[in-house]
Short mmCIF file of C-alpha atoms in Angstrom, two decimals:
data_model
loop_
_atom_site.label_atom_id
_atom_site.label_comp_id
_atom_site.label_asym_id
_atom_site.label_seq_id
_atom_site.Cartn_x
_atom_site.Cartn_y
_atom_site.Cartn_z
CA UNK C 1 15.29 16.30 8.42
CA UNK C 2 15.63 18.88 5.50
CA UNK C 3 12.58 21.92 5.22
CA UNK C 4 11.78 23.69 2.65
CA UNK C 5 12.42 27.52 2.76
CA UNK C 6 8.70 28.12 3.29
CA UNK C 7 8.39 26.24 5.85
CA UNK C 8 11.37 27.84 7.42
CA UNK C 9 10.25 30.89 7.02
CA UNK C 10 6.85 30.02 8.51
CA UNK C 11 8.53 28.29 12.13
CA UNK C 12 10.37 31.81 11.97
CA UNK C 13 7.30 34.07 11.93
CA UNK C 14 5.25 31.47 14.96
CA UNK C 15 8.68 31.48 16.88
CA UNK C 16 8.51 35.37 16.57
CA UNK C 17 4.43 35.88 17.22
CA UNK C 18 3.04 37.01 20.50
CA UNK C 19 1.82 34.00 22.16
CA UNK C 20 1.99 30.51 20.17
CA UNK C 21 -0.93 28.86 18.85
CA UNK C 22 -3.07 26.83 21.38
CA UNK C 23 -4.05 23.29 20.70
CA UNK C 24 -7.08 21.43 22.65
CA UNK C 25 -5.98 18.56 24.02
CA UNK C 26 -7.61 16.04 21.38
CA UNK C 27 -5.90 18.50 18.63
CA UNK C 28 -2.37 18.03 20.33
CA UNK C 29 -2.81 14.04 20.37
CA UNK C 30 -3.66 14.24 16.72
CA UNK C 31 -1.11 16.30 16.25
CA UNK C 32 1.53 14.02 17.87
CA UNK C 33 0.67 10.89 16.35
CA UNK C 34 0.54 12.91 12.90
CA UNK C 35 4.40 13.99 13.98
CA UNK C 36 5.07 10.25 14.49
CA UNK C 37 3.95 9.99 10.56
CA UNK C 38 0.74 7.70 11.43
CA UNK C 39 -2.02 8.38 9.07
CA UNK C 40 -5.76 10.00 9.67
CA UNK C 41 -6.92 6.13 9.90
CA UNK C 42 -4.52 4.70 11.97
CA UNK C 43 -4.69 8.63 14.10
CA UNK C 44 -8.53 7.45 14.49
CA UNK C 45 -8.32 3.83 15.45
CA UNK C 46 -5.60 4.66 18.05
CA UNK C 47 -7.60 7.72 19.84
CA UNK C 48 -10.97 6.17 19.75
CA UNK C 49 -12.24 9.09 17.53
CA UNK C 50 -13.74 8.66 13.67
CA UNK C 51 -11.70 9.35 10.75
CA UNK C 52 -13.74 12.33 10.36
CA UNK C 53 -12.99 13.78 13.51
CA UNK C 54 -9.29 13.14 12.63
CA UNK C 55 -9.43 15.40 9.22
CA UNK C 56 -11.36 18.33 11.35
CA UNK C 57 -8.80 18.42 13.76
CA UNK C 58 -5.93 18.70 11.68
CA UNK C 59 -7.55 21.15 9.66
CA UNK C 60 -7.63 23.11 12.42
CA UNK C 61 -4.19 22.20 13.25
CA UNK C 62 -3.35 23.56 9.72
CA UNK C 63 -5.46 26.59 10.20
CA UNK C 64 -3.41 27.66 13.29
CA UNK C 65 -0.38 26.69 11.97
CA UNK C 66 -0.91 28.85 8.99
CA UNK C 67 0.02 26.02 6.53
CA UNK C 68 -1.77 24.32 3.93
CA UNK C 69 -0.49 20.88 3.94
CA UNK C 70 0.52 17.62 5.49
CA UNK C 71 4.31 18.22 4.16
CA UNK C 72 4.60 21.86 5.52
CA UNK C 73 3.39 20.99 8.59
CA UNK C 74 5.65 17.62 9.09
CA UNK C 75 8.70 18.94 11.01
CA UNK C 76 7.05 21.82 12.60
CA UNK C 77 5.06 19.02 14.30
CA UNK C 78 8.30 17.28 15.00
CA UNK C 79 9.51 19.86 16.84
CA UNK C 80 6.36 20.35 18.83
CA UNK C 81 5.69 17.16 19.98
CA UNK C 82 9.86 16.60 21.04
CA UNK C 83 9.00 20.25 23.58
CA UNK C 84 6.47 18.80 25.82
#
């Protein structure tokens, strides 16, 4: 999968930070079924949680992350979810 130099750049500066961001567990299961490409509905119907809960998580997601959007987050999620 080809990245974009930001996103580069950005999996540079987490690899590099003093301890990695921390995901609750409900965040890390939205997380990997976002990696796996499903969407905020199918994410919700799969977990058991509401669509809204979905979108709050992964904003939060983003918000740790440091990015801004689905596509700059995409293969840094990738390469979370293939480490545990």
């Amino acid at each position: 999968m080809v990245i974009d130099t930001a996103t580069s750049l950005r999996l540079l500066e987490l690899h590099y930070l003093p301890e990695p961001p921390t995901h609750t567990n409900k965040q890390a299961s939205v997380l990997r079924w976002a990696a796996a490409g499903k969407s905020n509905g199918d994410i919700a119907e799969i977990t058991g949680l509401t669509r809204r809960n979905c979108e709050c998580y992964r904003g939060e997601i983003f918000r740790k992350l440091g990015v801004a959007t689905r596509g700059q987050v995409q293969s840094p999620m990738s390469a979370a979810s293939r480490e545990k």
